[in-house]
């Protein structure tokens, strides 16, 4: 097979890229390891920041998100059972977030792509990327036990943390950075109306908790657990009891309901400082992982794609390679900002040391400052809703 841009991965970054290129008349073919059912059933992100909403609108693919997504104009932050509110619109000139599942975004983008008669090979494994230092790179793949080759002008590795894109980059071409946090998140989905109108992030002496949601009838909640924990140790009763302790606030009560999904996610920060080698370009989790506190991962993946689209459009429409050359640096400025914000939110709200320790006192000092400072609240608000692309120019 032959195309202009060969895309590995049908997650949010791969699907946004494909649909966006199509808008500019640039051909793409996507190769995805998993089945369509698996990709659309994978429960992950839910927080969609302003830039992502703007991009989906520009692509004309935001109809269902506008109908079913829930717009939030603020967030609650809680510390030792004291709760404050950060109003986004007021602090950021009207920017907001929307709660809409990542798998719903992926589904909308996949439907649009396939309905338009475009090519996406599910259950197809990219095994090798070669010749990306020439003008005709190739992706070797395996489907139903048979081998094939996708010839293209460029390879976009949107293949997540475990993909082959990063592993293919020449080792000497980048530096990598890693932090493994000494805690994980146990996340649940439950059939119960959310007990809050906006998200609550909470520090408690038992550890972090987050109350999010998916709809008027489905709640999404997370609790900090040790890295070696297993879901088997967490009965529904234990989860609800921990959540109501950690999210406690005077006059507020957590509603409980049947839990239908339970899983543990480790927390890490990971970075490489080059997203391109020749005609191989990386986007999203393939190049960086942020801890989930603050909901940046998917949004960052889609922000990378904006820079990648700009670079491909400049190449195909004006034969200019300038934006290909600046792709890494254009994307890295936002990535480092998101790395810092995600690390900051993680450290502010997770239990890292004994309750009452020096580390705890610093966390509490930050929270106490937040209560009184509009500037500090604005810092959180503008990072949380996502800084506009112009800010990084
Ligand atoms: P992925 O979604 O990982 O997609 C990569 C695709 O490539 C996959 O479909 C994979 O099957 C495919 N692939 C891999 N290898 C190959 C191969 N060899 N051949 C072919 N295909 C391959 N982010 C937010 O913005 N907001 C949130 O609220 C948020 N909450 C989160 C909560 C949890 C519990 C978790 C785990 C993550 C959360 N994230 C959040 C992060 C977000 O889910 C990821 O950052 C996002 O999925 C990255 O998208 P991506 O397209 O780069 O990679
Ligand atoms: C969700 C996940 C996050 O990591 C976050 O910071 C906020 C919301 C969610 O899954 O809804």
mmCIF file of C-alpha atoms in Angstrom, residues 43-382:
data_model
loop_
_atom_site.group_PDB
_atom_site.id
_atom_site.type_symbol
_atom_site.label_atom_id
_atom_site.label_comp_id
_atom_site.label_asym_id
_atom_site.label_seq_id
_atom_site.Cartn_x
_atom_site.Cartn_y
_atom_site.Cartn_z
ATOM 1 C CA UNK A 43 -11.705 3.645 29.571
ATOM 2 C CA UNK A 44 -9.249 6.512 29.994
ATOM 3 C CA UNK A 45 -9.367 10.292 29.915
ATOM 4 C CA UNK A 46 -12.448 12.404 30.443
ATOM 5 C CA UNK A 47 -11.245 15.962 30.737
ATOM 6 C CA UNK A 48 -11.217 17.869 27.453
ATOM 7 C CA UNK A 49 -9.483 21.235 27.578
ATOM 8 C CA UNK A 50 -10.375 24.361 25.616
ATOM 9 C CA UNK A 51 -7.776 23.888 22.832
ATOM 10 C CA UNK A 52 -8.956 20.338 22.171
ATOM 11 C CA UNK A 53 -12.560 21.543 21.980
ATOM 12 C CA UNK A 54 -11.522 24.255 19.518
ATOM 13 C CA UNK A 55 -9.698 21.722 17.328
ATOM 14 C CA UNK A 56 -12.645 19.302 17.243
ATOM 15 C CA UNK A 57 -14.903 22.237 16.367
ATOM 16 C CA UNK A 58 -12.591 23.289 13.550
ATOM 17 C CA UNK A 59 -12.724 19.730 12.209
ATOM 18 C CA UNK A 60 -16.531 19.803 12.388
ATOM 19 C CA UNK A 61 -16.406 16.725 14.624
ATOM 20 C CA UNK A 62 -17.727 18.132 17.881
ATOM 21 C CA UNK A 63 -21.481 17.632 17.366
ATOM 22 C CA UNK A 64 -21.879 14.729 19.819
ATOM 23 C CA UNK A 65 -19.459 16.252 22.340
ATOM 24 C CA UNK A 66 -21.482 19.466 22.285
ATOM 25 C CA UNK A 67 -24.674 17.486 22.867
ATOM 26 C CA UNK A 68 -23.493 14.935 25.425
ATOM 27 C CA UNK A 69 -20.403 16.536 26.980
ATOM 28 C CA UNK A 70 -20.730 18.517 30.197
ATOM 29 C CA UNK A 71 -19.120 21.956 30.301
ATOM 30 C CA UNK A 72 -17.392 22.887 33.578
ATOM 31 C CA UNK A 73 -16.580 26.465 34.401
ATOM 32 C CA UNK A 74 -14.516 25.624 37.481
ATOM 33 C CA UNK A 75 -13.027 23.011 39.773
ATOM 34 C CA UNK A 76 -13.043 22.348 43.526
ATOM 35 C CA UNK A 77 -9.783 21.868 45.381
ATOM 36 C CA UNK A 78 -9.883 20.323 48.811
ATOM 37 C CA UNK A 79 -7.270 19.999 51.548
ATOM 38 C CA UNK A 80 -7.793 18.451 54.967
ATOM 39 C CA UNK A 81 -11.551 18.662 54.424
ATOM 40 C CA UNK A 82 -11.501 22.345 53.529
ATOM 41 C CA UNK A 83 -12.738 23.132 50.017
ATOM 42 C CA UNK A 84 -12.221 26.063 47.668
ATOM 43 C CA UNK A 85 -13.462 26.795 44.163
ATOM 44 C CA UNK A 86 -11.416 27.955 41.165
ATOM 45 C CA UNK A 87 -13.648 29.730 38.614
ATOM 46 C CA UNK A 88 -12.107 29.225 35.147
ATOM 47 C CA UNK A 89 -14.138 31.617 33.030
ATOM 48 C CA UNK A 90 -13.596 34.551 35.346
ATOM 49 C CA UNK A 91 -9.833 33.927 35.616
ATOM 50 C CA UNK A 92 -9.069 33.004 32.004
ATOM 51 C CA UNK A 93 -11.329 35.210 29.919
ATOM 52 C CA UNK A 94 -14.044 32.624 29.366
ATOM 53 C CA UNK A 95 -12.102 29.406 28.756
ATOM 54 C CA UNK A 96 -13.662 26.177 30.107
ATOM 55 C CA UNK A 97 -13.239 22.386 30.078
ATOM 56 C CA UNK A 98 -15.720 19.727 28.951
ATOM 57 C CA UNK A 99 -16.205 16.294 30.454
ATOM 58 C CA UNK A 100 -16.513 13.796 27.601
ATOM 59 C CA UNK A 101 -14.887 10.361 27.470
ATOM 60 C CA UNK A 102 -11.719 9.900 25.424
ATOM 61 C CA UNK A 103 -13.209 6.767 23.892
ATOM 62 C CA UNK A 104 -16.201 8.823 22.721
ATOM 63 C CA UNK A 105 -13.873 11.298 20.986
ATOM 64 C CA UNK A 106 -11.997 8.414 19.388
ATOM 65 C CA UNK A 107 -15.285 6.853 18.291
ATOM 66 C CA UNK A 108 -16.537 10.102 16.710
ATOM 67 C CA UNK A 109 -13.248 10.544 14.843
ATOM 68 C CA UNK A 110 -13.123 6.905 13.717
ATOM 69 C CA UNK A 111 -16.735 6.981 12.503
ATOM 70 C CA UNK A 112 -16.047 10.151 10.486
ATOM 71 C CA UNK A 113 -12.912 8.617 8.962
ATOM 72 C CA UNK A 114 -14.520 5.328 7.991
ATOM 73 C CA UNK A 115 -17.807 6.913 6.865
ATOM 74 C CA UNK A 116 -15.714 9.035 4.502
ATOM 75 C CA UNK A 117 -14.411 5.826 2.900
ATOM 76 C CA UNK A 118 -10.883 6.197 4.300
ATOM 77 C CA UNK A 119 -8.522 3.376 5.281
ATOM 78 C CA UNK A 120 -7.903 2.153 8.819
ATOM 79 C CA UNK A 121 -6.514 -1.347 9.365
ATOM 80 C CA UNK A 122 -7.518 -2.683 12.788
ATOM 81 C CA UNK A 123 -5.801 -5.720 14.341
ATOM 82 C CA UNK A 124 -2.700 -4.870 12.358
ATOM 83 C CA UNK A 125 0.657 -4.638 14.070
ATOM 84 C CA UNK A 126 3.345 -2.244 12.878
ATOM 85 C CA UNK A 127 6.542 -4.246 13.321
ATOM 86 C CA UNK A 128 9.258 -2.067 11.831
ATOM 87 C CA UNK A 129 9.802 1.464 10.502
ATOM 88 C CA UNK A 130 12.613 1.737 7.975
ATOM 89 C CA UNK A 131 14.201 4.233 5.567
ATOM 90 C CA UNK A 132 12.963 7.252 7.529
ATOM 91 C CA UNK A 133 16.255 8.968 6.717
ATOM 92 C CA UNK A 134 15.239 8.844 3.020
ATOM 93 C CA UNK A 135 12.285 10.364 1.114
ATOM 94 C CA UNK A 136 10.427 7.037 1.064
ATOM 95 C CA UNK A 137 10.055 5.576 4.548
ATOM 96 C CA UNK A 138 8.196 2.290 5.027
ATOM 97 C CA UNK A 139 6.141 0.725 7.775
ATOM 98 C CA UNK A 140 6.293 -3.065 7.912
ATOM 99 C CA UNK A 141 3.166 -4.612 9.399
ATOM 100 C CA UNK A 142 1.520 -7.930 10.183
ATOM 101 C CA UNK A 143 -2.162 -8.694 9.696
ATOM 102 C CA UNK A 144 -3.765 -12.140 10.028
ATOM 103 C CA UNK A 145 -0.308 -13.737 10.042
ATOM 104 C CA UNK A 146 0.622 -12.055 6.738
ATOM 105 C CA UNK A 147 3.261 -9.390 6.292
ATOM 106 C CA UNK A 148 2.759 -6.158 4.389
ATOM 107 C CA UNK A 149 4.500 -2.852 3.713
ATOM 108 C CA UNK A 150 3.037 0.650 3.826
ATOM 109 C CA UNK A 151 5.092 3.043 1.717
ATOM 110 C CA UNK A 152 4.719 6.714 2.563
ATOM 111 C CA UNK A 153 6.318 10.165 2.494
ATOM 112 C CA UNK A 154 6.224 10.462 6.303
ATOM 113 C CA UNK A 155 5.588 8.152 9.261
ATOM 114 C CA UNK A 156 3.554 9.560 12.167
ATOM 115 C CA UNK A 157 4.079 7.384 15.226
ATOM 116 C CA UNK A 158 0.944 8.009 17.311
ATOM 117 C CA UNK A 159 1.368 4.602 18.893
ATOM 118 C CA UNK A 160 1.360 5.369 22.603
ATOM 119 C CA UNK A 161 3.854 4.546 25.337
ATOM 120 C CA UNK A 162 4.311 0.891 24.291
ATOM 121 C CA UNK A 163 4.527 1.537 20.541
ATOM 122 C CA UNK A 164 7.482 1.164 18.176
ATOM 123 C CA UNK A 165 7.907 4.845 17.235
ATOM 124 C CA UNK A 166 10.036 5.851 20.205
ATOM 125 C CA UNK A 167 12.032 2.614 20.099
ATOM 126 C CA UNK A 168 12.862 3.290 16.447
ATOM 127 C CA UNK A 169 14.301 6.783 17.011
ATOM 128 C CA UNK A 170 18.117 6.601 16.892
ATOM 129 C CA UNK A 171 19.268 6.243 20.524
ATOM 130 C CA UNK A 172 21.775 9.070 20.257
ATOM 131 C CA UNK A 173 19.216 11.546 18.904
ATOM 132 C CA UNK A 174 17.459 12.279 22.204
ATOM 133 C CA UNK A 175 17.721 12.411 25.938
ATOM 134 C CA UNK A 176 15.043 10.809 28.091
ATOM 135 C CA UNK A 177 13.734 11.815 31.502
ATOM 136 C CA UNK A 178 11.720 9.666 33.913
ATOM 137 C CA UNK A 179 10.056 9.937 37.283
ATOM 138 C CA UNK A 180 8.197 7.016 38.811
ATOM 139 C CA UNK A 181 5.892 8.130 41.605
ATOM 140 C CA UNK A 182 5.586 5.995 44.744
ATOM 141 C CA UNK A 183 1.799 5.702 44.364
ATOM 142 C CA UNK A 184 -0.875 4.695 41.819
ATOM 143 C CA UNK A 185 -4.523 5.502 41.113
ATOM 144 C CA UNK A 186 -7.350 3.075 41.620
ATOM 145 C CA UNK A 187 -10.082 4.343 39.263
ATOM 146 C CA UNK A 188 -13.725 3.346 39.243
ATOM 147 C CA UNK A 189 -16.820 3.965 37.158
ATOM 148 C CA UNK A 190 -20.110 3.682 39.036
ATOM 149 C CA UNK A 191 -23.765 3.866 38.139
ATOM 150 C CA UNK A 192 -24.622 6.728 40.439
ATOM 151 C CA UNK A 193 -25.378 10.392 39.857
ATOM 152 C CA UNK A 194 -22.307 12.542 40.567
ATOM 153 C CA UNK A 195 -22.308 14.045 44.072
ATOM 154 C CA UNK A 196 -20.802 17.241 42.702
ATOM 155 C CA UNK A 197 -21.428 19.692 39.864
ATOM 156 C CA UNK A 198 -17.689 20.099 39.143
ATOM 157 C CA UNK A 199 -14.581 17.959 39.746
ATOM 158 C CA UNK A 200 -13.067 17.740 43.243
ATOM 159 C CA UNK A 201 -9.326 17.110 43.783
ATOM 160 C CA UNK A 202 -8.575 16.353 47.432
ATOM 161 C CA UNK A 203 -5.604 15.903 49.734
ATOM 162 C CA UNK A 204 -6.444 13.873 52.829
ATOM 163 C CA UNK A 205 -4.206 12.262 55.430
ATOM 164 C CA UNK A 206 -5.271 8.878 53.984
ATOM 165 C CA UNK A 207 -4.165 10.020 50.512
ATOM 166 C CA UNK A 208 -5.442 11.703 47.327
ATOM 167 C CA UNK A 209 -8.978 11.358 45.959
ATOM 168 C CA UNK A 210 -10.631 12.732 42.811
ATOM 169 C CA UNK A 211 -14.324 12.943 42.073
ATOM 170 C CA UNK A 212 -15.011 13.173 38.343
ATOM 171 C CA UNK A 213 -17.976 12.087 36.263
ATOM 172 C CA UNK A 214 -19.074 10.953 32.841
ATOM 173 C CA UNK A 215 -22.784 11.814 32.730
ATOM 174 C CA UNK A 216 -25.760 12.617 34.919
ATOM 175 C CA UNK A 217 -25.914 8.944 35.895
ATOM 176 C CA UNK A 218 -22.272 7.814 35.836
ATOM 177 C CA UNK A 219 -19.563 8.911 38.287
ATOM 178 C CA UNK A 220 -15.811 8.463 37.788
ATOM 179 C CA UNK A 221 -13.679 8.479 40.943
ATOM 180 C CA UNK A 222 -10.047 7.809 41.813
ATOM 181 C CA UNK A 223 -8.149 7.077 45.050
ATOM 182 C CA UNK A 224 -4.405 7.065 45.685
ATOM 183 C CA UNK A 225 -3.166 3.548 46.468
ATOM 184 C CA UNK A 226 0.283 1.990 46.951
ATOM 185 C CA UNK A 227 2.140 0.816 43.857
ATOM 186 C CA UNK A 228 1.941 -2.840 44.834
ATOM 187 C CA UNK A 229 -1.834 -2.750 45.447
ATOM 188 C CA UNK A 230 -4.214 -5.101 43.659
ATOM 189 C CA UNK A 231 -7.877 -4.381 42.871
ATOM 190 C CA UNK A 232 -8.657 -7.640 44.703
ATOM 191 C CA UNK A 233 -7.837 -5.873 47.989
ATOM 192 C CA UNK A 234 -10.370 -3.156 47.246
ATOM 193 C CA UNK A 235 -13.944 -4.278 47.787
ATOM 194 C CA UNK A 236 -16.687 -1.850 46.704
ATOM 195 C CA UNK A 237 -17.371 -1.076 50.377
ATOM 196 C CA UNK A 238 -13.741 -0.270 51.062
ATOM 197 C CA UNK A 239 -13.548 2.026 48.010
ATOM 198 C CA UNK A 240 -16.694 3.985 48.927
ATOM 199 C CA UNK A 241 -15.663 4.270 52.546
ATOM 200 C CA UNK A 242 -12.205 5.614 51.599
ATOM 201 C CA UNK A 243 -13.680 8.007 49.039
ATOM 202 C CA UNK A 244 -16.174 9.465 51.487
ATOM 203 C CA UNK A 245 -13.449 9.999 54.088
ATOM 204 C CA UNK A 246 -11.024 11.593 51.661
ATOM 205 C CA UNK A 247 -13.580 13.816 49.921
ATOM 206 C CA UNK A 248 -15.346 14.771 53.168
ATOM 207 C CA UNK A 249 -16.542 18.334 53.557
ATOM 208 C CA UNK A 250 -18.978 19.836 56.046
ATOM 209 C CA UNK A 251 -22.586 19.476 54.881
ATOM 210 C CA UNK A 252 -21.631 17.429 51.792
ATOM 211 C CA UNK A 253 -22.296 13.762 51.226
ATOM 212 C CA UNK A 254 -20.938 11.252 48.709
ATOM 213 C CA UNK A 255 -23.620 9.187 46.966
ATOM 214 C CA UNK A 256 -22.714 5.511 46.445
ATOM 215 C CA UNK A 257 -23.791 3.121 43.691
ATOM 216 C CA UNK A 258 -22.851 -0.075 41.834
ATOM 217 C CA UNK A 259 -19.247 -0.046 40.571
ATOM 218 C CA UNK A 260 -18.889 -1.476 37.046
ATOM 219 C CA UNK A 261 -15.207 -0.830 36.284
ATOM 220 C CA UNK A 262 -12.147 -0.904 38.553
ATOM 221 C CA UNK A 263 -8.523 -0.588 37.501
ATOM 222 C CA UNK A 264 -5.146 0.570 38.802
ATOM 223 C CA UNK A 265 -2.918 2.994 36.873
ATOM 224 C CA UNK A 266 0.724 3.623 37.810
ATOM 225 C CA UNK A 267 1.877 7.239 37.824
ATOM 226 C CA UNK A 268 4.903 8.376 35.899
ATOM 227 C CA UNK A 269 6.419 11.362 34.158
ATOM 228 C CA UNK A 270 8.313 10.424 31.009
ATOM 229 C CA UNK A 271 9.876 12.634 28.350
ATOM 230 C CA UNK A 272 12.138 12.509 25.370
ATOM 231 C CA UNK A 273 13.478 15.764 23.994
ATOM 232 C CA UNK A 274 13.279 14.940 20.290
ATOM 233 C CA UNK A 275 10.050 14.092 18.480
ATOM 234 C CA UNK A 276 11.508 13.648 15.024
ATOM 235 C CA UNK A 277 14.213 11.855 13.132
ATOM 236 C CA UNK A 278 14.202 12.476 9.372
ATOM 237 C CA UNK A 279 10.733 11.532 8.151
ATOM 238 C CA UNK A 280 9.624 9.829 11.361
ATOM 239 C CA UNK A 281 7.608 12.089 13.688
ATOM 240 C CA UNK A 282 6.185 11.164 17.100
ATOM 241 C CA UNK A 283 3.088 12.538 18.857
ATOM 242 C CA UNK A 284 1.316 11.960 22.162
ATOM 243 C CA UNK A 285 2.049 9.192 24.657
ATOM 244 C CA UNK A 286 4.642 7.814 22.204
ATOM 245 C CA UNK A 287 6.867 10.715 23.282
ATOM 246 C CA UNK A 288 5.654 11.756 26.728
ATOM 247 C CA UNK A 289 3.650 10.587 29.719
ATOM 248 C CA UNK A 290 2.370 12.921 32.422
ATOM 249 C CA UNK A 291 0.862 11.767 35.714
ATOM 250 C CA UNK A 292 -2.932 12.024 35.289
ATOM 251 C CA UNK A 293 -3.528 14.699 37.985
ATOM 252 C CA UNK A 294 -4.806 17.657 35.968
ATOM 253 C CA UNK A 295 -5.989 15.656 32.960
ATOM 254 C CA UNK A 296 -3.327 16.709 30.483
ATOM 255 C CA UNK A 297 -2.297 13.494 28.615
ATOM 256 C CA UNK A 298 -4.839 13.320 25.818
ATOM 257 C CA UNK A 299 -4.966 17.090 25.441
ATOM 258 C CA UNK A 300 -1.206 17.212 25.053
ATOM 259 C CA UNK A 301 -1.295 14.402 22.488
ATOM 260 C CA UNK A 302 -3.770 16.413 20.400
ATOM 261 C CA UNK A 303 -1.729 19.621 20.832
ATOM 262 C CA UNK A 304 1.332 17.824 19.363
ATOM 263 C CA UNK A 305 -0.819 16.909 16.379
ATOM 264 C CA UNK A 306 -1.641 20.577 15.729
ATOM 265 C CA UNK A 307 2.073 21.292 15.236
ATOM 266 C CA UNK A 308 2.466 18.161 13.113
ATOM 267 C CA UNK A 309 -0.437 19.184 10.857
ATOM 268 C CA UNK A 310 1.038 22.684 10.460
ATOM 269 C CA UNK A 311 4.335 21.079 9.407
ATOM 270 C CA UNK A 312 2.760 18.672 6.883
ATOM 271 C CA UNK A 313 0.517 21.365 5.408
ATOM 272 C CA UNK A 314 3.503 23.699 4.921
ATOM 273 C CA UNK A 315 5.414 20.849 3.274
ATOM 274 C CA UNK A 316 2.667 19.741 0.880
ATOM 275 C CA UNK A 317 1.233 23.154 0.064
ATOM 276 C CA UNK A 318 4.347 25.341 -0.106
ATOM 277 C CA UNK A 319 7.147 22.793 -0.244
ATOM 278 C CA UNK A 320 8.631 24.268 2.943
ATOM 279 C CA UNK A 321 10.427 22.115 5.512
ATOM 280 C CA UNK A 322 10.763 24.909 8.075
ATOM 281 C CA UNK A 323 7.929 23.687 10.316
ATOM 282 C CA UNK A 324 9.154 20.093 10.076
ATOM 283 C CA UNK A 325 12.477 21.367 11.374
ATOM 284 C CA UNK A 326 10.855 23.277 14.238
ATOM 285 C CA UNK A 327 8.285 20.543 15.063
ATOM 286 C CA UNK A 328 10.161 19.235 18.116
ATOM 287 C CA UNK A 329 10.752 22.656 19.644
ATOM 288 C CA UNK A 330 7.253 23.939 18.846
ATOM 289 C CA UNK A 331 5.730 20.933 20.624
ATOM 290 C CA UNK A 332 8.249 20.779 23.488
ATOM 291 C CA UNK A 333 7.392 24.194 24.910
ATOM 292 C CA UNK A 334 3.834 23.074 25.737
ATOM 293 C CA UNK A 335 4.957 19.586 26.747
ATOM 294 C CA UNK A 336 7.359 20.923 29.389
ATOM 295 C CA UNK A 337 4.650 23.293 30.666
ATOM 296 C CA UNK A 338 2.251 20.344 30.998
ATOM 297 C CA UNK A 339 4.947 18.207 32.630
ATOM 298 C CA UNK A 340 5.435 20.911 35.243
ATOM 299 C CA UNK A 341 1.716 21.467 35.851
ATOM 300 C CA UNK A 342 0.951 17.736 36.120
ATOM 301 C CA UNK A 343 3.862 17.239 38.509
ATOM 302 C CA UNK A 344 2.759 20.275 40.536
ATOM 303 C CA UNK A 345 -0.853 19.054 40.854
ATOM 304 C CA UNK A 346 0.350 15.556 41.715
ATOM 305 C CA UNK A 347 2.651 16.809 44.458
ATOM 306 C CA UNK A 348 0.126 19.258 45.834
ATOM 307 C CA UNK A 349 -2.645 16.694 46.339
ATOM 308 C CA UNK A 350 -0.986 13.307 46.941
ATOM 309 C CA UNK A 351 0.221 12.058 50.273
ATOM 310 C CA UNK A 352 3.978 11.860 49.802
ATOM 311 C CA UNK A 353 5.228 11.782 53.369
ATOM 312 C CA UNK A 354 3.812 11.492 56.892
ATOM 313 C CA UNK A 355 0.830 13.752 57.589
ATOM 314 C CA UNK A 356 2.332 16.712 59.482
ATOM 315 C CA UNK A 357 5.828 16.308 57.968
ATOM 316 C CA UNK A 358 7.767 19.166 56.324
ATOM 317 C CA UNK A 359 6.540 18.048 52.873
ATOM 318 C CA UNK A 360 2.958 18.104 54.157
ATOM 319 C CA UNK A 361 3.509 21.611 55.601
ATOM 320 C CA UNK A 362 4.698 22.853 52.190
ATOM 321 C CA UNK A 363 1.627 21.342 50.521
ATOM 322 C CA UNK A 364 -0.612 23.002 53.083
ATOM 323 C CA UNK A 365 1.232 26.315 52.687
ATOM 324 C CA UNK A 366 0.502 26.207 48.958
ATOM 325 C CA UNK A 367 -3.169 25.486 49.588
ATOM 326 C CA UNK A 368 -3.430 28.294 52.168
ATOM 327 C CA UNK A 369 -1.847 30.677 49.669
ATOM 328 C CA UNK A 370 -4.300 29.555 46.984
ATOM 329 C CA UNK A 371 -7.155 30.535 49.270
ATOM 330 C CA UNK A 372 -6.049 34.158 49.382
ATOM 331 C CA UNK A 373 -4.302 34.789 46.077
ATOM 332 C CA UNK A 374 -6.132 35.484 42.837
ATOM 333 C CA UNK A 375 -2.776 35.292 41.019
ATOM 334 C CA UNK A 376 -2.133 31.752 42.293
ATOM 335 C CA UNK A 377 -5.686 30.690 41.433
ATOM 336 C CA UNK A 378 -5.185 32.121 37.929
ATOM 337 C CA UNK A 379 -1.993 30.085 37.530
ATOM 338 C CA UNK A 380 -3.931 26.902 38.208
ATOM 339 C CA UNK A 381 -6.938 27.942 36.117
ATOM 340 C CA UNK A 382 -4.979 28.887 32.984
#
